[in-house]
Structure formats: C-alpha cells, structure tokens
mmCIF file with all atom_site columns, C-alpha atoms in Angstrom:
data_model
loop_
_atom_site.group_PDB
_atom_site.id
_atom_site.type_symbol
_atom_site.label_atom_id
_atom_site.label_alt_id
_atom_site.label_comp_id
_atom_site.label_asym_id
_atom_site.label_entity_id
_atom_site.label_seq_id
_atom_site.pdbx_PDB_ins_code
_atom_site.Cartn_x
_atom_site.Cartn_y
_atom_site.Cartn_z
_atom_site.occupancy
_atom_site.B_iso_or_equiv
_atom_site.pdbx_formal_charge
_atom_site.auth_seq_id
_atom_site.auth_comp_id
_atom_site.auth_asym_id
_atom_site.auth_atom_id
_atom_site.pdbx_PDB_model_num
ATOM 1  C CA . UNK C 1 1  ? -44.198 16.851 -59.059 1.00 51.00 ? 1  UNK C CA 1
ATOM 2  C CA . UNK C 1 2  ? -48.011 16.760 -59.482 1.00 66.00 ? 2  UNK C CA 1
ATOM 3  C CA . UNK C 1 3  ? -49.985 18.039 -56.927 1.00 63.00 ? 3  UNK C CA 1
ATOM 4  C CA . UNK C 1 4  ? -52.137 14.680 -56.211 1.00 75.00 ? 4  UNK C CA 1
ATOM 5  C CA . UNK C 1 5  ? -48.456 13.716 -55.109 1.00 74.00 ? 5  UNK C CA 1
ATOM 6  C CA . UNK C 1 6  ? -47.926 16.941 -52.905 1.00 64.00 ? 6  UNK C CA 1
ATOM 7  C CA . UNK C 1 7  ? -51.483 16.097 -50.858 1.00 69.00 ? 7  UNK C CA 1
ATOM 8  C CA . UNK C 1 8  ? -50.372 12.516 -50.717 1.00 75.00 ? 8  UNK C CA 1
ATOM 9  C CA . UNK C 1 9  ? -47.603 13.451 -49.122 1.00 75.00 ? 9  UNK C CA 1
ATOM 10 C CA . UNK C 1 10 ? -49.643 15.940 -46.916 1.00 72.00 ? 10 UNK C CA 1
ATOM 11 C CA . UNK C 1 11 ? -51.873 13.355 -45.824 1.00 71.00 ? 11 UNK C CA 1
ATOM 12 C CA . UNK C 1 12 ? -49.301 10.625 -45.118 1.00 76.00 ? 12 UNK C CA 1
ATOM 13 C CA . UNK C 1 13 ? -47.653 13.155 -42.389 1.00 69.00 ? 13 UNK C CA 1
ATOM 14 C CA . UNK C 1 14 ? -50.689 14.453 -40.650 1.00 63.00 ? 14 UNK C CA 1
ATOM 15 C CA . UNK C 1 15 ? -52.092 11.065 -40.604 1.00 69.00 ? 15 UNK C CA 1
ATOM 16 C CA . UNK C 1 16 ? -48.892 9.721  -38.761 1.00 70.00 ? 16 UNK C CA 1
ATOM 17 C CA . UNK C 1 17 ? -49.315 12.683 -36.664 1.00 64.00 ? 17 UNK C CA 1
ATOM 18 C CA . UNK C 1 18 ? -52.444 12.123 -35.965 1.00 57.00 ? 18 UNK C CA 1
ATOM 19 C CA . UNK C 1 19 ? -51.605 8.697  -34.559 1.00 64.00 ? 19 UNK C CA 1
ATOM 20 C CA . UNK C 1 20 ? -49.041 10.116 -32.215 1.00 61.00 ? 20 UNK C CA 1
ATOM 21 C CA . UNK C 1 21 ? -51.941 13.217 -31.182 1.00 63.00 ? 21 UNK C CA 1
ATOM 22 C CA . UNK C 1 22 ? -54.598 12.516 -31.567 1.00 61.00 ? 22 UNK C CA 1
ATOM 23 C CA . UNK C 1 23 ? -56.084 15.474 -29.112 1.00 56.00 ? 23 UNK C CA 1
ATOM 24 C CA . UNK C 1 24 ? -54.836 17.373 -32.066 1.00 58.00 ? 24 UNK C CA 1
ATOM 25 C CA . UNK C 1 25 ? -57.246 16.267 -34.461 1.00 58.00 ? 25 UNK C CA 1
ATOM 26 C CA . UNK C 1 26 ? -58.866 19.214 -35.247 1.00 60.00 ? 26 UNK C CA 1
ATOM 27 C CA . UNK C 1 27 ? -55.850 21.127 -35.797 1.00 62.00 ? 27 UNK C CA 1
ATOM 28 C CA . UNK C 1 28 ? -54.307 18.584 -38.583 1.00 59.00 ? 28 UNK C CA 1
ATOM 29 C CA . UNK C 1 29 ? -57.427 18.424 -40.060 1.00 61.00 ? 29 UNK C CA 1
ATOM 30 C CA . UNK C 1 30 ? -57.415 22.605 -40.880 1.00 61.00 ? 30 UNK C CA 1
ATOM 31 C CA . UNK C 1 31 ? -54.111 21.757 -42.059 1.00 61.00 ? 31 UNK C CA 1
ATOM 32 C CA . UNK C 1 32 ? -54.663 19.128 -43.577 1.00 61.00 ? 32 UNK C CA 1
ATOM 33 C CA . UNK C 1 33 ? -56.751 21.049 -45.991 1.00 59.00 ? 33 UNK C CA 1
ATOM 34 C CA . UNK C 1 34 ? -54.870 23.880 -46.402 1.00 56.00 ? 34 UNK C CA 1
ATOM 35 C CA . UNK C 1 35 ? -51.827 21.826 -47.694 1.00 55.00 ? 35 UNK C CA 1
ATOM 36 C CA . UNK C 1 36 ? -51.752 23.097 -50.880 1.00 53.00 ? 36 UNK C CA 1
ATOM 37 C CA . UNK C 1 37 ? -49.829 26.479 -50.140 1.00 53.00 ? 37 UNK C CA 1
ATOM 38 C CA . UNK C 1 38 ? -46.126 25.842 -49.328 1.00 54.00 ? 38 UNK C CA 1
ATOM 39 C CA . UNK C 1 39 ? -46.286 29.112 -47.079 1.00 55.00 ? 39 UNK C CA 1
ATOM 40 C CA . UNK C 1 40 ? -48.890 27.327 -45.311 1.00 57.00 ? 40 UNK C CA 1
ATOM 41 C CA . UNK C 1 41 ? -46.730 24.061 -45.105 1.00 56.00 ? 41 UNK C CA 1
ATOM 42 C CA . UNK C 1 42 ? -44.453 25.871 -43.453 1.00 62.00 ? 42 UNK C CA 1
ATOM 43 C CA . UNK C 1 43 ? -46.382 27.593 -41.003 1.00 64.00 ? 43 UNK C CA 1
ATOM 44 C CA . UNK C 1 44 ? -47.923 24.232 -39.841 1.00 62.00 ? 44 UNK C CA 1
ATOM 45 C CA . UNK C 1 45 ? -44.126 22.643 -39.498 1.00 65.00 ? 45 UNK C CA 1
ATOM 46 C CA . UNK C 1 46 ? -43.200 25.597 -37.349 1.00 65.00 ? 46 UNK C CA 1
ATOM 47 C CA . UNK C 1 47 ? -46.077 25.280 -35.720 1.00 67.00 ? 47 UNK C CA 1
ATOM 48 C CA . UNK C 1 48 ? -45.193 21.221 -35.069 1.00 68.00 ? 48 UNK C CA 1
ATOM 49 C CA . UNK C 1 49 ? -41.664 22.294 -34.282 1.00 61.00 ? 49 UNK C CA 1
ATOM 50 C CA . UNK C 1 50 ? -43.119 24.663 -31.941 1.00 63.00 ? 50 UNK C CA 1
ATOM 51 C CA . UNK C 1 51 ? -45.253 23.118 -30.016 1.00 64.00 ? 51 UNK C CA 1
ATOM 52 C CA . UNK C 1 52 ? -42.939 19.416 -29.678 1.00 66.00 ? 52 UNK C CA 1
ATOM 53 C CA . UNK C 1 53 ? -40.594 21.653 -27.955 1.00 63.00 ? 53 UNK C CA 1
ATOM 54 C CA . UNK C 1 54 ? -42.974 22.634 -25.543 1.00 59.00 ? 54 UNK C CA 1
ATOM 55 C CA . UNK C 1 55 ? -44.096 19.119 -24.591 1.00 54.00 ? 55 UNK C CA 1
#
C-alpha cells in the first residue's frame, strides 16, 4: 500500500463527510492534512465516533 493510496483514501472519507457536515469544514480539513499518521487516523475516527453519538 503506497501512501498516494492511503491519502486517497483519506480524502475520499472526509470529503463524504464533508457533504454530510459541512459546519465541520474546518475540522476535516486539519485532518485532512494530518492523515498521514495512523495514530492520528485514529484519533479523528474517535473523534467522528464521538461526536455522531452526541448528535
């Protein structure tokens, strides 16, 4: 797995997200670009997980 694949991935989530959010804009776009890290990947999804629960 090449990591062009990884951010394509990355981007295809957040921008579905995006279309469901879009008052979270600002917030996919940090993550976004710090979807390189898979700590960070997973801090975002419990972050998603998080917050859907709320709603």
């Amino acid at each position: 797995m090449d990591l062009t694949f990884i951010q394509q991935n990355c981007y295809k989530h957040h921008q579905k997200k995006h279309t469901m959010r879009k008052s979270y804009e600002v917030l996919i776009t940090v993550e976004v670009s710090l979807c390189n890290g898979e700590k960070v990947l997973t801090d975002s999804f419990s972050k998603v997980i998080s917050d859907s629960q709320v709603k």
